[in-house]
Amino acid sequence: MDAATFKRAGKAYASRPKRGPQKATTALLTGLLSCRQCGGPMYRLATRDGLFYRCTADPKFGAARKSECRNMVPLAEMDAEVLKWLAASPQPVYDSVWVEGSNYEAEIEQVNMALFELPRRDLPEDEEDAERARLRAERRRLEALPSIPGHWEDLETGETYGQMFIRLAGDAAALRAEIKGRIQFRVFRDVNDCSVRLLDPDLANML
């Protein structure tokens, strides 16, 4: 590339519109809001008319089909509706806790070791036979006991969403961190009216 071509390319690049610096803040409902009409995720969109959440369902990102509903709601109004719901909600907050499973493999192995070591104890023949019978009976009992697999269990934290809202004093970032994974909000709007028409909170742990 000669100098003249390089200079022209530099001017063309400089004339392109820039995105500007990325904002550090994340919209309250990004990733927490879905379209009630098609189930697609809704993300923040900046337009000449302001900030909105818009349905972006696309099979490339796991949706059943590409969004055709053009569902879009004003960000400020949507956030206000959700904050109002949180402030008044008597719904209990749950945490998912991993509960370890239980089985009796360790106990069965101890019985097997006791049977293996039994001849080395030099017991009288009758006592050895009786002990062998006792150990085998214990092994059968343990093998018959039901095993419980490990599982996730939803347990109440002792706090409602309304109490959480008060505790966090309306801190949007802290609220987002607390409710992420716990609630998924679905929203519907009239095609000719971008105002929020219907809001469904789905408590994730109760789905």
PDB file of N, CA, C and O in Angstrom, residues 109-179:
ATOM      1  N   GLU A 109     -18.134 -51.541  53.002  1.00  0.00           N
ATOM      2  CA  GLU A 109     -16.712 -51.848  52.842  1.00  0.00           C
ATOM      3  C   GLU A 109     -16.075 -52.209  54.181  1.00  0.00           C
ATOM      4  O   GLU A 109     -15.203 -53.100  54.248  1.00  0.00           O
ATOM      5  N   GLN A 110     -16.515 -51.562  55.266  1.00  0.00           N
ATOM      6  CA  GLN A 110     -15.987 -51.897  56.591  1.00  0.00           C
ATOM      7  C   GLN A 110     -16.354 -53.331  56.973  1.00  0.00           C
ATOM      8  O   GLN A 110     -15.542 -54.067  57.558  1.00  0.00           O
ATOM      9  N   VAL A 111     -17.590 -53.733  56.655  1.00  0.00           N
ATOM     10  CA  VAL A 111     -18.016 -55.112  56.933  1.00  0.00           C
ATOM     11  C   VAL A 111     -17.190 -56.092  56.112  1.00  0.00           C
ATOM     12  O   VAL A 111     -16.749 -57.135  56.624  1.00  0.00           O
ATOM     13  N   ASN A 112     -16.963 -55.759  54.842  1.00  0.00           N
ATOM     14  CA  ASN A 112     -16.150 -56.641  53.997  1.00  0.00           C
ATOM     15  C   ASN A 112     -14.738 -56.792  54.550  1.00  0.00           C
ATOM     16  O   ASN A 112     -14.151 -57.890  54.525  1.00  0.00           O
ATOM     17  N   MET A 113     -14.169 -55.704  55.034  1.00  0.00           N
ATOM     18  CA  MET A 113     -12.826 -55.774  55.621  1.00  0.00           C
ATOM     19  C   MET A 113     -12.832 -56.630  56.881  1.00  0.00           C
ATOM     20  O   MET A 113     -11.896 -57.399  57.144  1.00  0.00           O
ATOM     21  N   ALA A 114     -13.913 -56.481  57.695  1.00  0.00           N
ATOM     22  CA  ALA A 114     -14.002 -57.290  58.915  1.00  0.00           C
ATOM     23  C   ALA A 114     -14.091 -58.775  58.574  1.00  0.00           C
ATOM     24  O   ALA A 114     -13.482 -59.618  59.257  1.00  0.00           O
ATOM     25  N   LEU A 115     -14.813 -59.121  57.514  1.00  0.00           N
ATOM     26  CA  LEU A 115     -14.887 -60.518  57.079  1.00  0.00           C
ATOM     27  C   LEU A 115     -13.533 -61.017  56.593  1.00  0.00           C
ATOM     28  O   LEU A 115     -13.135 -62.169  56.853  1.00  0.00           O
ATOM     29  N   PHE A 116     -12.813 -60.148  55.876  1.00  0.00           N
ATOM     30  CA  PHE A 116     -11.490 -60.518  55.362  1.00  0.00           C
ATOM     31  C   PHE A 116     -10.501 -60.764  56.504  1.00  0.00           C
ATOM     32  O   PHE A 116      -9.668 -61.683  56.453  1.00  0.00           O
ATOM     33  N   GLU A 117     -10.599 -59.932  57.538  1.00  0.00           N
ATOM     34  CA  GLU A 117      -9.666 -60.038  58.669  1.00  0.00           C
ATOM     35  C   GLU A 117     -10.087 -61.096  59.692  1.00  0.00           C
ATOM     36  O   GLU A 117      -9.300 -61.454  60.581  1.00  0.00           O
ATOM     37  N   LEU A 118     -11.293 -61.607  59.570  1.00  0.00           N
ATOM     38  CA  LEU A 118     -11.818 -62.502  60.603  1.00  0.00           C
ATOM     39  C   LEU A 118     -10.932 -63.715  60.883  1.00  0.00           C
ATOM     40  O   LEU A 118     -10.670 -64.042  62.059  1.00  0.00           O
ATOM     41  N   PRO A 119     -10.405 -64.428  59.839  1.00  0.00           N
ATOM     42  CA  PRO A 119      -9.577 -65.607  60.139  1.00  0.00           C
ATOM     43  C   PRO A 119      -8.319 -65.272  60.930  1.00  0.00           C
ATOM     44  O   PRO A 119      -7.772 -66.150  61.636  1.00  0.00           O
ATOM     45  N   ARG A 120      -7.850 -64.048  60.852  1.00  0.00           N
ATOM     46  CA  ARG A 120      -6.613 -63.672  61.548  1.00  0.00           C
ATOM     47  C   ARG A 120      -6.846 -63.412  63.040  1.00  0.00           C
ATOM     48  O   ARG A 120      -5.880 -63.210  63.782  1.00  0.00           O
ATOM     49  N   ARG A 121      -8.091 -63.396  63.475  1.00  0.00           N
ATOM     50  CA  ARG A 121      -8.389 -63.099  64.875  1.00  0.00           C
ATOM     51  C   ARG A 121      -8.247 -64.339  65.770  1.00  0.00           C
ATOM     52  O   ARG A 121      -8.322 -64.225  67.007  1.00  0.00           O
ATOM     53  N   ASP A 122      -8.057 -65.494  65.148  1.00  0.00           N
ATOM     54  CA  ASP A 122      -7.834 -66.745  65.895  1.00  0.00           C
ATOM     55  C   ASP A 122      -8.925 -67.007  66.932  1.00  0.00           C
ATOM     56  O   ASP A 122      -8.651 -67.365  68.091  1.00  0.00           O
ATOM     57  N   LEU A 123     -10.161 -66.772  66.515  1.00  0.00           N
ATOM     58  CA  LEU A 123     -11.277 -67.072  67.408  1.00  0.00           C
ATOM     59  C   LEU A 123     -11.561 -68.561  67.415  1.00  0.00           C
ATOM     60  O   LEU A 123     -11.249 -69.278  66.453  1.00  0.00           O
ATOM     61  N   PRO A 124     -12.162 -69.062  68.477  1.00  0.00           N
ATOM     62  CA  PRO A 124     -12.617 -70.459  68.450  1.00  0.00           C
ATOM     63  C   PRO A 124     -13.574 -70.648  67.275  1.00  0.00           C
ATOM     64  O   PRO A 124     -14.255 -69.714  66.851  1.00  0.00           O
ATOM     65  N   GLU A 125     -13.624 -71.871  66.764  1.00  0.00           N
ATOM     66  CA  GLU A 125     -14.379 -72.127  65.539  1.00  0.00           C
ATOM     67  C   GLU A 125     -15.828 -71.682  65.644  1.00  0.00           C
ATOM     68  O   GLU A 125     -16.368 -71.054  64.731  1.00  0.00           O
ATOM     69  N   ASP A 126     -16.499 -71.999  66.753  1.00  0.00           N
ATOM     70  CA  ASP A 126     -17.908 -71.635  66.902  1.00  0.00           C
ATOM     71  C   ASP A 126     -18.084 -70.114  66.908  1.00  0.00           C
ATOM     72  O   ASP A 126     -19.026 -69.579  66.310  1.00  0.00           O
ATOM     73  N   GLU A 127     -17.181 -69.419  67.621  1.00  0.00           N
ATOM     74  CA  GLU A 127     -17.271 -67.957  67.694  1.00  0.00           C
ATOM     75  C   GLU A 127     -17.011 -67.325  66.327  1.00  0.00           C
ATOM     76  O   GLU A 127     -17.662 -66.346  65.951  1.00  0.00           O
ATOM     77  N   GLU A 128     -16.057 -67.898  65.588  1.00  0.00           N
ATOM     78  CA  GLU A 128     -15.761 -67.366  64.250  1.00  0.00           C
ATOM     79  C   GLU A 128     -16.954 -67.546  63.313  1.00  0.00           C
ATOM     80  O   GLU A 128     -17.304 -66.626  62.556  1.00  0.00           O
ATOM     81  N   ASP A 129     -17.605 -68.694  63.383  1.00  0.00           N
ATOM     82  CA  ASP A 129     -18.774 -68.925  62.533  1.00  0.00           C
ATOM     83  C   ASP A 129     -19.896 -67.951  62.885  1.00  0.00           C
ATOM     84  O   ASP A 129     -20.575 -67.420  61.998  1.00  0.00           O
ATOM     85  N   ALA A 130     -20.099 -67.754  64.184  1.00  0.00           N
ATOM     86  CA  ALA A 130     -21.165 -66.842  64.627  1.00  0.00           C
ATOM     87  C   ALA A 130     -20.861 -65.409  64.188  1.00  0.00           C
ATOM     88  O   ALA A 130     -21.757 -64.683  63.746  1.00  0.00           O
ATOM     89  N   GLU A 131     -19.593 -65.019  64.298  1.00  0.00           N
ATOM     90  CA  GLU A 131     -19.222 -63.649  63.901  1.00  0.00           C
ATOM     91  C   GLU A 131     -19.348 -63.472  62.394  1.00  0.00           C
ATOM     92  O   GLU A 131     -19.798 -62.430  61.907  1.00  0.00           O
ATOM     93  N   ARG A 132     -18.983 -64.512  61.641  1.00  0.00           N
ATOM     94  CA  ARG A 132     -19.120 -64.452  60.191  1.00  0.00           C
ATOM     95  C   ARG A 132     -20.599 -64.318  59.802  1.00  0.00           C
ATOM     96  O   ARG A 132     -20.955 -63.505  58.922  1.00  0.00           O
ATOM     97  N   ALA A 133     -21.445 -65.047  60.451  1.00  0.00           N
ATOM     98  CA  ALA A 133     -22.874 -64.973  60.165  1.00  0.00           C
ATOM     99  C   ALA A 133     -23.423 -63.587  60.513  1.00  0.00           C
ATOM    100  O   ALA A 133     -24.250 -63.025  59.778  1.00  0.00           O
ATOM    101  N   ARG A 134     -22.950 -63.037  61.645  1.00  0.00           N
ATOM    102  CA  ARG A 134     -23.414 -61.704  62.045  1.00  0.00           C
ATOM    103  C   ARG A 134     -22.990 -60.645  61.039  1.00  0.00           C
ATOM    104  O   ARG A 134     -23.787 -59.776  60.653  1.00  0.00           O
ATOM    105  N   LEU A 135     -21.739 -60.704  60.584  1.00  0.00           N
ATOM    106  CA  LEU A 135     -21.232 -59.727  59.623  1.00  0.00           C
ATOM    107  C   LEU A 135     -21.956 -59.836  58.283  1.00  0.00           C
ATOM    108  O   LEU A 135     -22.276 -58.821  57.654  1.00  0.00           O
ATOM    109  N   ARG A 136     -22.218 -61.051  57.843  1.00  0.00           N
ATOM    110  CA  ARG A 136     -22.923 -61.222  56.577  1.00  0.00           C
ATOM    111  C   ARG A 136     -24.356 -60.691  56.673  1.00  0.00           C
ATOM    112  O   ARG A 136     -24.870 -60.091  55.735  1.00  0.00           O
ATOM    113  N   ALA A 137     -24.994 -60.913  57.811  1.00  0.00           N
ATOM    114  CA  ALA A 137     -26.349 -60.388  58.005  1.00  0.00           C
ATOM    115  C   ALA A 137     -26.343 -58.863  58.000  1.00  0.00           C
ATOM    116  O   ALA A 137     -27.236 -58.220  57.428  1.00  0.00           O
ATOM    117  N   GLU A 138     -25.318 -58.276  58.608  1.00  0.00           N
ATOM    118  CA  GLU A 138     -25.206 -56.825  58.626  1.00  0.00           C
ATOM    119  C   GLU A 138     -24.967 -56.280  57.220  1.00  0.00           C
ATOM    120  O   GLU A 138     -25.527 -55.246  56.835  1.00  0.00           O
ATOM    121  N   ARG A 139     -24.166 -56.993  56.443  1.00  0.00           N
ATOM    122  CA  ARG A 139     -23.924 -56.559  55.060  1.00  0.00           C
ATOM    123  C   ARG A 139     -25.217 -56.605  54.243  1.00  0.00           C
ATOM    124  O   ARG A 139     -25.505 -55.681  53.479  1.00  0.00           O
ATOM    125  N   ARG A 140     -26.013 -57.657  54.418  1.00  0.00           N
ATOM    126  CA  ARG A 140     -27.290 -57.745  53.700  1.00  0.00           C
ATOM    127  C   ARG A 140     -28.231 -56.610  54.110  1.00  0.00           C
ATOM    128  O   ARG A 140     -28.942 -56.047  53.279  1.00  0.00           O
ATOM    129  N   ARG A 141     -28.220 -56.284  55.397  1.00  0.00           N
ATOM    130  CA  ARG A 141     -29.081 -55.197  55.875  1.00  0.00           C
ATOM    131  C   ARG A 141     -28.681 -53.859  55.244  1.00  0.00           C
ATOM    132  O   ARG A 141     -29.533 -53.089  54.788  1.00  0.00           O
ATOM    133  N   LEU A 142     -27.379 -53.592  55.207  1.00  0.00           N
ATOM    134  CA  LEU A 142     -26.899 -52.335  54.627  1.00  0.00           C
ATOM    135  C   LEU A 142     -27.180 -52.271  53.132  1.00  0.00           C
ATOM    136  O   LEU A 142     -27.557 -51.224  52.605  1.00  0.00           O
ATOM    137  N   GLU A 143     -27.005 -53.384  52.434  1.00  0.00           N
ATOM    138  CA  GLU A 143     -27.245 -53.408  50.993  1.00  0.00           C
ATOM    139  C   GLU A 143     -28.716 -53.189  50.656  1.00  0.00           C
ATOM    140  O   GLU A 143     -29.050 -52.710  49.569  1.00  0.00           O
ATOM    141  N   ALA A 144     -29.606 -53.526  51.593  1.00  0.00           N
ATOM    142  CA  ALA A 144     -31.040 -53.370  51.349  1.00  0.00           C
ATOM    143  C   ALA A 144     -31.537 -51.951  51.641  1.00  0.00           C
ATOM    144  O   ALA A 144     -32.654 -51.592  51.241  1.00  0.00           O
ATOM    145  N   LEU A 145     -30.726 -51.169  52.318  1.00  0.00           N
ATOM    146  CA  LEU A 145     -31.153 -49.807  52.642  1.00  0.00           C
ATOM    147  C   LEU A 145     -31.173 -48.947  51.382  1.00  0.00           C
ATOM    148  O   LEU A 145     -30.296 -49.067  50.525  1.00  0.00           O
ATOM    149  N   PRO A 146     -32.162 -48.050  51.251  1.00  0.00           N
ATOM    150  CA  PRO A 146     -32.225 -47.191  50.051  1.00  0.00           C
ATOM    151  C   PRO A 146     -31.127 -46.132  50.071  1.00  0.00           C
ATOM    152  O   PRO A 146     -30.789 -45.579  51.122  1.00  0.00           O
ATOM    153  N   SER A 147     -30.560 -45.876  48.911  1.00  0.00           N
ATOM    154  CA  SER A 147     -29.576 -44.787  48.784  1.00  0.00           C
ATOM    155  C   SER A 147     -30.301 -43.537  48.310  1.00  0.00           C
ATOM    156  O   SER A 147     -31.288 -43.614  47.578  1.00  0.00           O
ATOM    157  N   ILE A 148     -29.818 -42.387  48.739  1.00  0.00           N
ATOM    158  CA  ILE A 148     -30.438 -41.104  48.386  1.00  0.00           C
ATOM    159  C   ILE A 148     -29.432 -40.307  47.566  1.00  0.00           C
ATOM    160  O   ILE A 148     -28.347 -39.980  48.069  1.00  0.00           O
ATOM    161  N   PRO A 149     -29.750 -39.994  46.294  1.00  0.00           N
ATOM    162  CA  PRO A 149     -28.800 -39.221  45.480  1.00  0.00           C
ATOM    163  C   PRO A 149     -28.713 -37.775  45.961  1.00  0.00           C
ATOM    164  O   PRO A 149     -29.660 -37.226  46.547  1.00  0.00           O
ATOM    165  N   GLY A 150     -27.582 -37.135  45.710  1.00  0.00           N
ATOM    166  CA  GLY A 150     -27.457 -35.715  46.011  1.00  0.00           C
ATOM    167  C   GLY A 150     -28.409 -34.903  45.145  1.00  0.00           C
ATOM    168  O   GLY A 150     -28.693 -35.284  44.008  1.00  0.00           O
ATOM    169  N   HIS A 151     -28.888 -33.789  45.674  1.00  0.00           N
ATOM    170  CA  HIS A 151     -29.872 -32.995  44.938  1.00  0.00           C
ATOM    171  C   HIS A 151     -29.874 -31.558  45.437  1.00  0.00           C
ATOM    172  O   HIS A 151     -29.404 -31.253  46.535  1.00  0.00           O
ATOM    173  N   TRP A 152     -30.417 -30.677  44.569  1.00  0.00           N
ATOM    174  CA  TRP A 152     -30.598 -29.281  44.951  1.00  0.00           C
ATOM    175  C   TRP A 152     -31.945 -29.135  45.642  1.00  0.00           C
ATOM    176  O   TRP A 152     -32.936 -29.729  45.235  1.00  0.00           O
ATOM    177  N   GLU A 153     -31.978 -28.331  46.677  1.00  0.00           N
ATOM    178  CA  GLU A 153     -33.212 -28.108  47.423  1.00  0.00           C
ATOM    179  C   GLU A 153     -33.389 -26.613  47.635  1.00  0.00           C
ATOM    180  O   GLU A 153     -32.435 -25.906  47.988  1.00  0.00           O
ATOM    181  N   ASP A 154     -34.612 -26.123  47.387  1.00  0.00           N
ATOM    182  CA  ASP A 154     -34.902 -24.698  47.575  1.00  0.00           C
ATOM    183  C   ASP A 154     -35.342 -24.449  49.009  1.00  0.00           C
ATOM    184  O   ASP A 154     -36.362 -24.990  49.449  1.00  0.00           O
ATOM    185  N   LEU A 155     -34.573 -23.642  49.716  1.00  0.00           N
ATOM    186  CA  LEU A 155     -34.857 -23.357  51.117  1.00  0.00           C
ATOM    187  C   LEU A 155     -35.094 -21.865  51.310  1.00  0.00           C
ATOM    188  O   LEU A 155     -34.404 -21.026  50.727  1.00  0.00           O
ATOM    189  N   GLU A 156     -36.071 -21.534  52.136  1.00  0.00           N
ATOM    190  CA  GLU A 156     -36.376 -20.135  52.407  1.00  0.00           C
ATOM    191  C   GLU A 156     -35.219 -19.474  53.161  1.00  0.00           C
ATOM    192  O   GLU A 156     -34.619 -20.072  54.049  1.00  0.00           O
ATOM    193  N   THR A 157     -34.930 -18.234  52.794  1.00  0.00           N
ATOM    194  CA  THR A 157     -33.871 -17.489  53.467  1.00  0.00           C
ATOM    195  C   THR A 157     -34.389 -16.772  54.714  1.00  0.00           C
ATOM    196  O   THR A 157     -33.597 -16.238  55.488  1.00  0.00           O
ATOM    197  N   GLY A 158     -35.721 -16.735  54.876  1.00  0.00           N
ATOM    198  CA  GLY A 158     -36.302 -16.007  56.000  1.00  0.00           C
ATOM    199  C   GLY A 158     -36.607 -14.561  55.667  1.00  0.00           C
ATOM    200  O   GLY A 158     -36.987 -13.779  56.542  1.00  0.00           O
ATOM    201  N   GLU A 159     -36.473 -14.199  54.386  1.00  0.00           N
ATOM    202  CA  GLU A 159     -36.694 -12.829  53.942  1.00  0.00           C
ATOM    203  C   GLU A 159     -37.661 -12.838  52.766  1.00  0.00           C
ATOM    204  O   GLU A 159     -37.648 -13.750  51.951  1.00  0.00           O
ATOM    205  N   THR A 160     -38.527 -11.834  52.682  1.00  0.00           N
ATOM    206  CA  THR A 160     -39.392 -11.674  51.517  1.00  0.00           C
ATOM    207  C   THR A 160     -38.710 -10.727  50.535  1.00  0.00           C
ATOM    208  O   THR A 160     -37.741 -10.033  50.883  1.00  0.00           O
ATOM    209  N   TYR A 161     -39.241 -10.681  49.301  1.00  0.00           N
ATOM    210  CA  TYR A 161     -38.669  -9.760  48.320  1.00  0.00           C
ATOM    211  C   TYR A 161     -38.895  -8.307  48.741  1.00  0.00           C
ATOM    212  O   TYR A 161     -38.070  -7.440  48.465  1.00  0.00           O
ATOM    213  N   GLY A 162     -40.019  -8.051  49.409  1.00  0.00           N
ATOM    214  CA  GLY A 162     -40.253  -6.704  49.919  1.00  0.00           C
ATOM    215  C   GLY A 162     -39.215  -6.303  50.951  1.00  0.00           C
ATOM    216  O   GLY A 162     -38.698  -5.181  50.944  1.00  0.00           O
ATOM    217  N   GLN A 163     -38.876  -7.226  51.853  1.00  0.00           N
ATOM    218  CA  GLN A 163     -37.844  -6.955  52.860  1.00  0.00           C
ATOM    219  C   GLN A 163     -36.474  -6.803  52.216  1.00  0.00           C
ATOM    220  O   GLN A 163     -35.659  -5.974  52.651  1.00  0.00           O
ATOM    221  N   MET A 164     -36.220  -7.595  51.173  1.00  0.00           N
ATOM    222  CA  MET A 164     -34.962  -7.456  50.441  1.00  0.00           C
ATOM    223  C   MET A 164     -34.851  -6.061  49.840  1.00  0.00           C
ATOM    224  O   MET A 164     -33.784  -5.426  49.899  1.00  0.00           O
ATOM    225  N   PHE A 165     -35.952  -5.596  49.244  1.00  0.00           N
ATOM    226  CA  PHE A 165     -35.969  -4.272  48.626  1.00  0.00           C
ATOM    227  C   PHE A 165     -35.630  -3.200  49.660  1.00  0.00           C
ATOM    228  O   PHE A 165     -34.834  -2.285  49.402  1.00  0.00           O
ATOM    229  N   ILE A 166     -36.224  -3.294  50.842  1.00  0.00           N
ATOM    230  CA  ILE A 166     -35.959  -2.320  51.904  1.00  0.00           C
ATOM    231  C   ILE A 166     -34.501  -2.410  52.353  1.00  0.00           C
ATOM    232  O   ILE A 166     -33.821  -1.391  52.526  1.00  0.00           O
ATOM    233  N   ARG A 167     -34.007  -3.627  52.524  1.00  0.00           N
ATOM    234  CA  ARG A 167     -32.626  -3.824  52.989  1.00  0.00           C
ATOM    235  C   ARG A 167     -31.615  -3.213  52.035  1.00  0.00           C
ATOM    236  O   ARG A 167     -30.610  -2.629  52.457  1.00  0.00           O
ATOM    237  N   LEU A 168     -31.878  -3.336  50.733  1.00  0.00           N
ATOM    238  CA  LEU A 168     -30.925  -2.842  49.742  1.00  0.00           C
ATOM    239  C   LEU A 168     -31.175  -1.389  49.362  1.00  0.00           C
ATOM    240  O   LEU A 168     -30.454  -0.827  48.544  1.00  0.00           O
ATOM    241  N   ALA A 169     -32.199  -0.790  49.954  1.00  0.00           N
ATOM    242  CA  ALA A 169     -32.468   0.641  49.788  1.00  0.00           C
ATOM    243  C   ALA A 169     -32.527   1.072  48.325  1.00  0.00           C
ATOM    244  O   ALA A 169     -32.048   2.140  47.951  1.00  0.00           O
ATOM    245  N   GLY A 170     -33.109   0.233  47.484  1.00  0.00           N
ATOM    246  CA  GLY A 170     -33.291   0.600  46.080  1.00  0.00           C
ATOM    247  C   GLY A 170     -32.027   0.582  45.250  1.00  0.00           C
ATOM    248  O   GLY A 170     -32.010   1.098  44.129  1.00  0.00           O
ATOM    249  N   ASP A 171     -30.938   0.007  45.746  1.00  0.00           N
ATOM    250  CA  ASP A 171     -29.681  -0.083  44.985  1.00  0.00           C
ATOM    251  C   ASP A 171     -29.911  -1.035  43.812  1.00  0.00           C
ATOM    252  O   ASP A 171     -29.978  -2.260  43.991  1.00  0.00           O
ATOM    253  N   ALA A 172     -30.034  -0.500  42.594  1.00  0.00           N
ATOM    254  CA  ALA A 172     -30.398  -1.299  41.424  1.00  0.00           C
ATOM    255  C   ALA A 172     -29.378  -2.402  41.146  1.00  0.00           C
ATOM    256  O   ALA A 172     -29.752  -3.532  40.814  1.00  0.00           O
ATOM    257  N   ALA A 173     -28.085  -2.084  41.265  1.00  0.00           N
ATOM    258  CA  ALA A 173     -27.057  -3.088  40.990  1.00  0.00           C
ATOM    259  C   ALA A 173     -27.124  -4.232  41.993  1.00  0.00           C
ATOM    260  O   ALA A 173     -27.019  -5.409  41.628  1.00  0.00           O
ATOM    261  N   ALA A 174     -27.317  -3.886  43.268  1.00  0.00           N
ATOM    262  CA  ALA A 174     -27.408  -4.920  44.303  1.00  0.00           C
ATOM    263  C   ALA A 174     -28.683  -5.738  44.133  1.00  0.00           C
ATOM    264  O   ALA A 174     -28.680  -6.961  44.308  1.00  0.00           O
ATOM    265  N   LEU A 175     -29.777  -5.060  43.771  1.00  0.00           N
ATOM    266  CA  LEU A 175     -31.036  -5.770  43.531  1.00  0.00           C
ATOM    267  C   LEU A 175     -30.891  -6.763  42.384  1.00  0.00           C
ATOM    268  O   LEU A 175     -31.335  -7.907  42.474  1.00  0.00           O
ATOM    269  N   ARG A 176     -30.270  -6.306  41.311  1.00  0.00           N
ATOM    270  CA  ARG A 176     -30.076  -7.186  40.148  1.00  0.00           C
ATOM    271  C   ARG A 176     -29.282  -8.421  40.544  1.00  0.00           C
ATOM    272  O   ARG A 176     -29.620  -9.541  40.164  1.00  0.00           O
ATOM    273  N   ALA A 177     -28.222  -8.229  41.325  1.00  0.00           N
ATOM    274  CA  ALA A 177     -27.399  -9.356  41.747  1.00  0.00           C
ATOM    275  C   ALA A 177     -28.190 -10.332  42.618  1.00  0.00           C
ATOM    276  O   ALA A 177     -28.015 -11.552  42.525  1.00  0.00           O
ATOM    277  N   GLU A 178     -29.089  -9.798  43.442  1.00  0.00           N
ATOM    278  CA  GLU A 178     -29.861 -10.648  44.352  1.00  0.00           C
ATOM    279  C   GLU A 178     -30.955 -11.428  43.624  1.00  0.00           C
ATOM    280  O   GLU A 178     -31.214 -12.586  43.947  1.00  0.00           O
ATOM    281  N   ILE A 179     -31.612 -10.797  42.671  1.00  0.00           N
ATOM    282  CA  ILE A 179     -32.760 -11.465  42.050  1.00  0.00           C
ATOM    283  C   ILE A 179     -32.368 -12.307  40.834  1.00  0.00           C
ATOM    284  O   ILE A 179     -33.151 -13.136  40.391  1.00  0.00           O
TER     285      ILE A 179
END
